[in-house]
PDB file of C-alpha atoms in Angstrom:
ATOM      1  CA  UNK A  16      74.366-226.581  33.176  1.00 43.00           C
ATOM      2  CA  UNK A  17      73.153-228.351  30.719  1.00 43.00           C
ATOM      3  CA  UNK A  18      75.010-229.081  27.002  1.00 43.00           C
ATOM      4  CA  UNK A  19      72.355-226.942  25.198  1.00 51.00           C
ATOM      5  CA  UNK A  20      72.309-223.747  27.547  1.00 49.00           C
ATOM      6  CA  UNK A  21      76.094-223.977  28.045  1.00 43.00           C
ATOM      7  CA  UNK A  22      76.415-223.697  24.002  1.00 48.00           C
ATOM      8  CA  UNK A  23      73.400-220.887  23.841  1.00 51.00           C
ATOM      9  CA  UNK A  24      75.788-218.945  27.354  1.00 50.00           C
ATOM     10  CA  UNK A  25      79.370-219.255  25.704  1.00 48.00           C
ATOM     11  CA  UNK A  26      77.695-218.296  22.037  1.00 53.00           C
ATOM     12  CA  UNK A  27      76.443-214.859  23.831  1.00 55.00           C
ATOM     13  CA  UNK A  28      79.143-214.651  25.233  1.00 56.00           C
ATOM     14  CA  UNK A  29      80.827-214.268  21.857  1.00 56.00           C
ATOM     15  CA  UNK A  30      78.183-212.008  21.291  1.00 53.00           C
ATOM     16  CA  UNK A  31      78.514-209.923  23.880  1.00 55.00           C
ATOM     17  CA  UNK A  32      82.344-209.561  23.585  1.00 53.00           C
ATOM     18  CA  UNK A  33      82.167-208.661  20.155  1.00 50.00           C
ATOM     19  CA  UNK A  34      79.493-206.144  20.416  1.00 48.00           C
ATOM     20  CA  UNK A  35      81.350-204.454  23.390  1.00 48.00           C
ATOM     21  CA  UNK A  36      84.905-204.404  22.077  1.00 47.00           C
ATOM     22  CA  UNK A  37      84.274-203.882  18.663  1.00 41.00           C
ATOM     23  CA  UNK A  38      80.654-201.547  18.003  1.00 40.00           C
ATOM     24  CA  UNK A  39      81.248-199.848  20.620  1.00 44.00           C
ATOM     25  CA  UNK A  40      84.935-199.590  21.431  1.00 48.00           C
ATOM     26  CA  UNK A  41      87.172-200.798  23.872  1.00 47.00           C
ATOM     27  CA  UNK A  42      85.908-201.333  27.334  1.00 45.00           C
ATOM     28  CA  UNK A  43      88.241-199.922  30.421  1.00 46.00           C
ATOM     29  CA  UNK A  44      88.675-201.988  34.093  1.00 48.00           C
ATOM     30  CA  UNK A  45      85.135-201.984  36.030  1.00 54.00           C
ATOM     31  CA  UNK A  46      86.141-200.782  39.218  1.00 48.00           C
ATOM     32  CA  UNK A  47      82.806-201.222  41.086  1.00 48.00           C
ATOM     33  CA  UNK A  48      82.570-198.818  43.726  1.00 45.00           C
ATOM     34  CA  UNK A  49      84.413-195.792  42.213  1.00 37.00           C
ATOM     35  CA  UNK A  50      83.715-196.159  38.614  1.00 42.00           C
ATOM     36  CA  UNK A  51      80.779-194.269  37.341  1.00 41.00           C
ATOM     37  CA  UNK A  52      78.472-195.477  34.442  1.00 40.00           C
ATOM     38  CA  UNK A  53      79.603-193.563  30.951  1.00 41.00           C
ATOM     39  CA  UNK A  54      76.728-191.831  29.157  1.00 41.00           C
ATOM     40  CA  UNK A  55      75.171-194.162  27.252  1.00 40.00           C
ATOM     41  CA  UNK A  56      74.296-193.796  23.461  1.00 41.00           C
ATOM     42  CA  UNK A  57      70.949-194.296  21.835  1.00 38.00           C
ATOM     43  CA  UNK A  58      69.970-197.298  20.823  1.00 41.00           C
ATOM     44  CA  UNK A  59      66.377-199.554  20.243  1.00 42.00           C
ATOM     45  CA  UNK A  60      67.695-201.603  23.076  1.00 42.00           C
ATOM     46  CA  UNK A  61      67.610-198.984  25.445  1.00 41.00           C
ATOM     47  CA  UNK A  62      63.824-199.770  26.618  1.00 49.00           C
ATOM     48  CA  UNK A  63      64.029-203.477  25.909  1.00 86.00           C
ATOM     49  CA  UNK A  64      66.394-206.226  27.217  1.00 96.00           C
ATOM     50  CA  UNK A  65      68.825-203.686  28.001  1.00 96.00           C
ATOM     51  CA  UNK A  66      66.450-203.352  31.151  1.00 96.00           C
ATOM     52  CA  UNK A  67      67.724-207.015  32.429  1.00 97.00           C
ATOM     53  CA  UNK A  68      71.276-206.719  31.282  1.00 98.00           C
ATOM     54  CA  UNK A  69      72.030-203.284  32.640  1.00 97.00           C
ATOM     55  CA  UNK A  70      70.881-204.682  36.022  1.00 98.00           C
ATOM     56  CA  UNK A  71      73.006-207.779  35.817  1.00 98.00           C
ATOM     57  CA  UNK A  72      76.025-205.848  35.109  1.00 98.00           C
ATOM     58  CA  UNK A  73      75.400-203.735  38.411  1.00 98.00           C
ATOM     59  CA  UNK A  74      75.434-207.246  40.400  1.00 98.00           C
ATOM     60  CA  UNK A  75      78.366-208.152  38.957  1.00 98.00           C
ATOM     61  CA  UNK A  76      80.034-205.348  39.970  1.00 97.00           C
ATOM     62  CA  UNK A  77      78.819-205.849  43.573  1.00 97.00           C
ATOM     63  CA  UNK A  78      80.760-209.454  43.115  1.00 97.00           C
ATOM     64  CA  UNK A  79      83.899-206.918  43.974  1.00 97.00           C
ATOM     65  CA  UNK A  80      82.238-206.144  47.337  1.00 97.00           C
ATOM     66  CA  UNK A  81      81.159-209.694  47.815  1.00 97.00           C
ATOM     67  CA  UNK A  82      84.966-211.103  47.265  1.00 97.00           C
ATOM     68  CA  UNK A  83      86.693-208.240  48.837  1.00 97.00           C
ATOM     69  CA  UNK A  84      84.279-209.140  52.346  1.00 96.00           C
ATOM     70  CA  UNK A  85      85.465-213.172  51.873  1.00 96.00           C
ATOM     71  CA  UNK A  86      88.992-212.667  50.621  1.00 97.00           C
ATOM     72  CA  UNK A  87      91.333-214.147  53.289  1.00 94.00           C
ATOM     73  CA  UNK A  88      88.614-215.113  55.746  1.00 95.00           C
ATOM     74  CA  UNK A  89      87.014-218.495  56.353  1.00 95.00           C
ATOM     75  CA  UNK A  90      83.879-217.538  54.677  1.00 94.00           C
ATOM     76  CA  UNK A  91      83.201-219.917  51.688  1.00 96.00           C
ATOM     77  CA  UNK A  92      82.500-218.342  48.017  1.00 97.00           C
ATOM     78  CA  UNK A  93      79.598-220.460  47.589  1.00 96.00           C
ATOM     79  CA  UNK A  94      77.156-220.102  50.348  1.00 94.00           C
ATOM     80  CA  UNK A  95      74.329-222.681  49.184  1.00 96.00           C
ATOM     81  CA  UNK A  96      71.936-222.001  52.266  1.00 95.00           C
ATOM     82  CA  UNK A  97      71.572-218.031  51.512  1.00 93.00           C
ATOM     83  CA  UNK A  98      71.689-219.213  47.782  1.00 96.00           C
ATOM     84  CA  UNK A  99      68.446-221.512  48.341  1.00 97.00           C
ATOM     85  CA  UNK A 100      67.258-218.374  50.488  1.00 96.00           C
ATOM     86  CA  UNK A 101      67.067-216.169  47.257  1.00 96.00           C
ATOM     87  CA  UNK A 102      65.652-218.903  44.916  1.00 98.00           C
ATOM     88  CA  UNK A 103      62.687-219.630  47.331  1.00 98.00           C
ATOM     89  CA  UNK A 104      62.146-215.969  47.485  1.00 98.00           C
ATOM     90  CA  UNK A 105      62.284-215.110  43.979  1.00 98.00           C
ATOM     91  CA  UNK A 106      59.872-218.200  43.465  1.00 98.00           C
ATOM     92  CA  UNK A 107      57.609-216.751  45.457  1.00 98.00           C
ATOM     93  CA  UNK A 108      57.477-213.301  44.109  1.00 98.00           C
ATOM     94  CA  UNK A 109      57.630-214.468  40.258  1.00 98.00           C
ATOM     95  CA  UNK A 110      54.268-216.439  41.536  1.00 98.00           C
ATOM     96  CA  UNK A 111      52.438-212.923  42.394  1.00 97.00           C
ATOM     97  CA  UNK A 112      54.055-211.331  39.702  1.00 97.00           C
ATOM     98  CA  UNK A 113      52.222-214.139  37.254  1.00 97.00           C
ATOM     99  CA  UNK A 114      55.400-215.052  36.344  1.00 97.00           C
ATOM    100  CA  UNK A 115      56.883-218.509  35.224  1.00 97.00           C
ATOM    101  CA  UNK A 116      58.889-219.394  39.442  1.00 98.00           C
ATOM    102  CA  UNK A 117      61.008-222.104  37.704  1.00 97.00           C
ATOM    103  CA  UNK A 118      61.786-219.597  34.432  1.00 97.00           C
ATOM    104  CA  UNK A 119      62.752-217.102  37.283  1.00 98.00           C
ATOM    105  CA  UNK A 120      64.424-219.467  39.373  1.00 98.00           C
ATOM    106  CA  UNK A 121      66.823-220.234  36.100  1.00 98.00           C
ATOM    107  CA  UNK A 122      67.373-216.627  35.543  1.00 98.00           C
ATOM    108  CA  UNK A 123      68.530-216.211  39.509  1.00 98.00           C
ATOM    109  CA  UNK A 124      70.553-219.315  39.246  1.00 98.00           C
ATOM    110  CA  UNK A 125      72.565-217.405  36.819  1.00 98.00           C
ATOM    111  CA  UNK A 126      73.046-214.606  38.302  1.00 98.00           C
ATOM    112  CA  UNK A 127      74.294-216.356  41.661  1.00 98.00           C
ATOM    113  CA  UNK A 128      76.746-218.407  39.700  1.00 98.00           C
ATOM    114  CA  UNK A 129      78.066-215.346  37.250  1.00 98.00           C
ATOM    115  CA  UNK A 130      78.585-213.695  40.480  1.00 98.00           C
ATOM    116  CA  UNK A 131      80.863-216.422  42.064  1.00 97.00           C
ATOM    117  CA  UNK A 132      82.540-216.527  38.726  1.00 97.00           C
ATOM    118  CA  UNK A 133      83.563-213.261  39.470  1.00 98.00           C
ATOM    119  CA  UNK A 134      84.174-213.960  43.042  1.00 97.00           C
ATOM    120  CA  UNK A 135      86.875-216.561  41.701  1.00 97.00           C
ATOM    121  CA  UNK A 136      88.261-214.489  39.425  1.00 96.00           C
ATOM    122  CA  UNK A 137      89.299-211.975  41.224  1.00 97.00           C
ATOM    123  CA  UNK A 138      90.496-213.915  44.086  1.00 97.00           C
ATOM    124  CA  UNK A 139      92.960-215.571  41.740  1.00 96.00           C
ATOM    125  CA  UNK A 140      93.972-212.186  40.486  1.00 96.00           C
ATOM    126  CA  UNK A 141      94.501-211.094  44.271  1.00 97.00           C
ATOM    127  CA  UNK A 142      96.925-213.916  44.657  1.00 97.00           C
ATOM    128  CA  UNK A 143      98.831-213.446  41.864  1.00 97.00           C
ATOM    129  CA  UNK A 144      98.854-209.576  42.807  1.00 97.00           C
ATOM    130  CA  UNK A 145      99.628-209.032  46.111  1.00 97.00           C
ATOM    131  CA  UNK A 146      99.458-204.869  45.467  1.00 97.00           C
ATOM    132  CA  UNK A 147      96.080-205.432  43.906  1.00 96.00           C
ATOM    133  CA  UNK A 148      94.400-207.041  47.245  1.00 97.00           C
ATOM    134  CA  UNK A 149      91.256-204.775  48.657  1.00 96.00           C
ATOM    135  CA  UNK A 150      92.506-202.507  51.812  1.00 94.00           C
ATOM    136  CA  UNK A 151      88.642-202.388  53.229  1.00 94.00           C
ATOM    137  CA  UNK A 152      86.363-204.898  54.163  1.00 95.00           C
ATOM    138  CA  UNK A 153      82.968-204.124  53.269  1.00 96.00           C
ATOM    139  CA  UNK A 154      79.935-205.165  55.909  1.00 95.00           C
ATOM    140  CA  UNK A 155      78.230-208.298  53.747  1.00 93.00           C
ATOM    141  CA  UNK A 156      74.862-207.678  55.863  1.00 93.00           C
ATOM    142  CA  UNK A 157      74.732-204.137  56.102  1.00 94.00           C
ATOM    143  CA  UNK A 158      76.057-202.860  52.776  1.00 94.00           C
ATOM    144  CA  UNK A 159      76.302-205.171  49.933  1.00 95.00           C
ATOM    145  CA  UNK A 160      72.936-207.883  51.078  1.00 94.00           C
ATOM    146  CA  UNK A 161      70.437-204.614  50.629  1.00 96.00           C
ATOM    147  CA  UNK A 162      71.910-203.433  47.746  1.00 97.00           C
ATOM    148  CA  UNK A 163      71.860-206.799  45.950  1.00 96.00           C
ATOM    149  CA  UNK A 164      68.140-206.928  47.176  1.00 96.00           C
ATOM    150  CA  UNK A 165      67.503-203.843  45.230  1.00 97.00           C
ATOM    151  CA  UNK A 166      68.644-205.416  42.114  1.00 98.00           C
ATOM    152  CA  UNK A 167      66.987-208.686  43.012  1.00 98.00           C
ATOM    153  CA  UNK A 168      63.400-205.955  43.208  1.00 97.00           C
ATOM    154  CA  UNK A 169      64.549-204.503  39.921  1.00 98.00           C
ATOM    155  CA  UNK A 170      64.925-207.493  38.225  1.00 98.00           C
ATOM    156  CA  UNK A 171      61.873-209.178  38.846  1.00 98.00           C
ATOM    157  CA  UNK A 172      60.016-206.224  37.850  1.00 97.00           C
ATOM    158  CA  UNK A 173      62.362-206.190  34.039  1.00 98.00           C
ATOM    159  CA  UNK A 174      61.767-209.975  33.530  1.00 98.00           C
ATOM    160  CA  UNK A 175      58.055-208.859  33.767  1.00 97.00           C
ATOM    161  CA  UNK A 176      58.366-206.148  31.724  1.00 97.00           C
ATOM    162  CA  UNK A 177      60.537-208.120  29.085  1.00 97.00           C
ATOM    163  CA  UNK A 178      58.431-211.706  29.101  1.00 96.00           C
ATOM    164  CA  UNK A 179      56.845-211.009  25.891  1.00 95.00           C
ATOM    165  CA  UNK A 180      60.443-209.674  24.400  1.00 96.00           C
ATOM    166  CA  UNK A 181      62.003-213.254  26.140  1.00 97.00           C
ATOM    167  CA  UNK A 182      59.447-215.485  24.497  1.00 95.00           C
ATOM    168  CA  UNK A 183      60.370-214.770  20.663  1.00 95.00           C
ATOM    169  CA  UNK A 184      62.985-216.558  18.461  1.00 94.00           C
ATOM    170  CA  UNK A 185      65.005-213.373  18.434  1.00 94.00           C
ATOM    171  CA  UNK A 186      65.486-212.721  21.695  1.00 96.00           C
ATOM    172  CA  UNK A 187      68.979-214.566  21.642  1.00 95.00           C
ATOM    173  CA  UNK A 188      70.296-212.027  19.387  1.00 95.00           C
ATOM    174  CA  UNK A 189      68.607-208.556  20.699  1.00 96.00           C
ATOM    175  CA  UNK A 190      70.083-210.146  24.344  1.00 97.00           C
ATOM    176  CA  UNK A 191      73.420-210.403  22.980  1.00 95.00           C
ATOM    177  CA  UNK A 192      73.141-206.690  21.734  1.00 95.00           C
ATOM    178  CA  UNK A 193      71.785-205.285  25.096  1.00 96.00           C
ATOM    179  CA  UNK A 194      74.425-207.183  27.061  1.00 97.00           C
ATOM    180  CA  UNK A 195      76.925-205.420  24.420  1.00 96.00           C
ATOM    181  CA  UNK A 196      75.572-201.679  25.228  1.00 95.00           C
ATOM    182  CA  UNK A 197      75.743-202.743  28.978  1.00 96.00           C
ATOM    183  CA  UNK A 198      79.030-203.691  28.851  1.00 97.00           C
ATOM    184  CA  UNK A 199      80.325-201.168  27.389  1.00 96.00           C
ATOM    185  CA  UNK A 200      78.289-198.371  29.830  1.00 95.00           C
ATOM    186  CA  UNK A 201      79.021-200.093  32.656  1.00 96.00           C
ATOM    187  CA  UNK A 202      83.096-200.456  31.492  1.00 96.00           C
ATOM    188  CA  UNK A 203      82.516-204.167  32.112  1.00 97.00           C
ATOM    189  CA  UNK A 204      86.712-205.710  32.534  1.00 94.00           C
ATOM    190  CA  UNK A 205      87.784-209.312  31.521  1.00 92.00           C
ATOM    191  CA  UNK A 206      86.297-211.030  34.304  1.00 92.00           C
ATOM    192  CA  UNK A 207      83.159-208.881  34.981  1.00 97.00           C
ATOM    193  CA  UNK A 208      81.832-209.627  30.787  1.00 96.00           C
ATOM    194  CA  UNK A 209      83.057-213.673  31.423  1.00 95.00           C
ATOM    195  CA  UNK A 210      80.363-213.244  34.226  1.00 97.00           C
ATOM    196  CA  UNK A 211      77.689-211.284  32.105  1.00 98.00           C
ATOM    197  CA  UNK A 212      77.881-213.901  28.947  1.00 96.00           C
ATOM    198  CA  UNK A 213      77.036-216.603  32.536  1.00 97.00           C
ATOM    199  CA  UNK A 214      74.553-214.499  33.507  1.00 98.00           C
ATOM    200  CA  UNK A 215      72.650-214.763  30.214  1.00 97.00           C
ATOM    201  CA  UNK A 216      72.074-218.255  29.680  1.00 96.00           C
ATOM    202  CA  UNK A 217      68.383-218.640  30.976  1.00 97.00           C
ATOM    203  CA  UNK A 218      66.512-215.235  29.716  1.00 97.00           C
ATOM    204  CA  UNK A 219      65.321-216.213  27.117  1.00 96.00           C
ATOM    205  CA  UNK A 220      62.485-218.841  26.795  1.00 87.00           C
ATOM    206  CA  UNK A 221      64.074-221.134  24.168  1.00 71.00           C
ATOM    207  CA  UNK A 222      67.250-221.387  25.838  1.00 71.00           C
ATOM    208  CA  UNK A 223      65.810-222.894  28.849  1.00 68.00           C
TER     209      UNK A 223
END
């Protein structure tokens, strides 16, 4: 990544850490498939860029399935020929959305590499914790591929919906504050808000 996005990713990152722990309180373990959302406060955000971040905290939190499939098999965290599979795709669909393909292309990027930045994190928090390994395997293709497909639909449709909000020399900040509320709604853990603050770096159009 280059110098200028990784400074613009690690300062939302900041961002995003401060606005979850501190504005709105202290954020408990995301445990992704038992956990359920808590109720969410008002807030101007709520209809704007919260749109994108709320759905990047949901595929972060299907990085759990995604490691917990891999974890002790041969299967490779990065998987760069279904990774080129989802950037052609999302190219093509920003295209009849009117949308920017390489802006979109950036934003996916992200996403795919916040998500193995989970992946990694919880594998090496599985080795160190033997007790804390998954017991079940979920099915890659059957359960966790549509559901991330879902999100992939979703998303799309929110970088639409926010390109005028992403174009604007405060974006940076109002992202940082969305990411924040989603966070803390989505009880985003240690690893899972290292991955949203990755997942950030592109949205916006000056940080590209």
């Amino acid at each position: 990544m280059p110098t200028r996005r990784l400074c613009s990713a690690l300062a939302l990152l900041g961002a995003v850490a401060t606005a979850a722990t501190l504005a709105l309180g202290p954020v408990s373990p995301a445990t992704a498939d038992t956990r359920q959302p808590a109720p969410a406060r008002q807030s101007t955000t709520a209809h704007g860029l919260a749109s994108l971040t709320d759905l990047f905290a949901q595929r972060l939190l299907l990085a759990d399935k995604v490691a917990a499939a891999k974890y002790g098999t041969d299967t490779p965290i990065d998987d760069p020929a279904r990774e080129a599979q989802i950037l052609t795709d999302v190219r093509a669909r920003a295209a009849g959305l009117g949308l920017d393909p390489d802006g979109v292309a950036a934003v996916f990027r992200d996403q795919i590499e916040a998500n193995k930045l989970v992946q990694r994190g919880l594998y090496a928090r599985w080795d160190a914790n033997p007790g804390e390994r998954p017991t079940e395997r979920p099915d890659l293709a059957k359960e966790v591929r549509p559901a991330l497909d879902r999100i992939t639909t979703g998303l799309l449709a929110a970088l639409r919906e926010t390109e005028r909000a992403r174009a604007v020399p405060s974006c940076g900040p109002r992202l940082a504050v969305a990411a924040g509320w989603s966070a803390h709604t989505h009880r985003l853990d240690a690893p899972h808000l290292e991955g949203l603050g990755r997942a950030l770096a592109s949205v916006c159009a000056g940080s590209r």
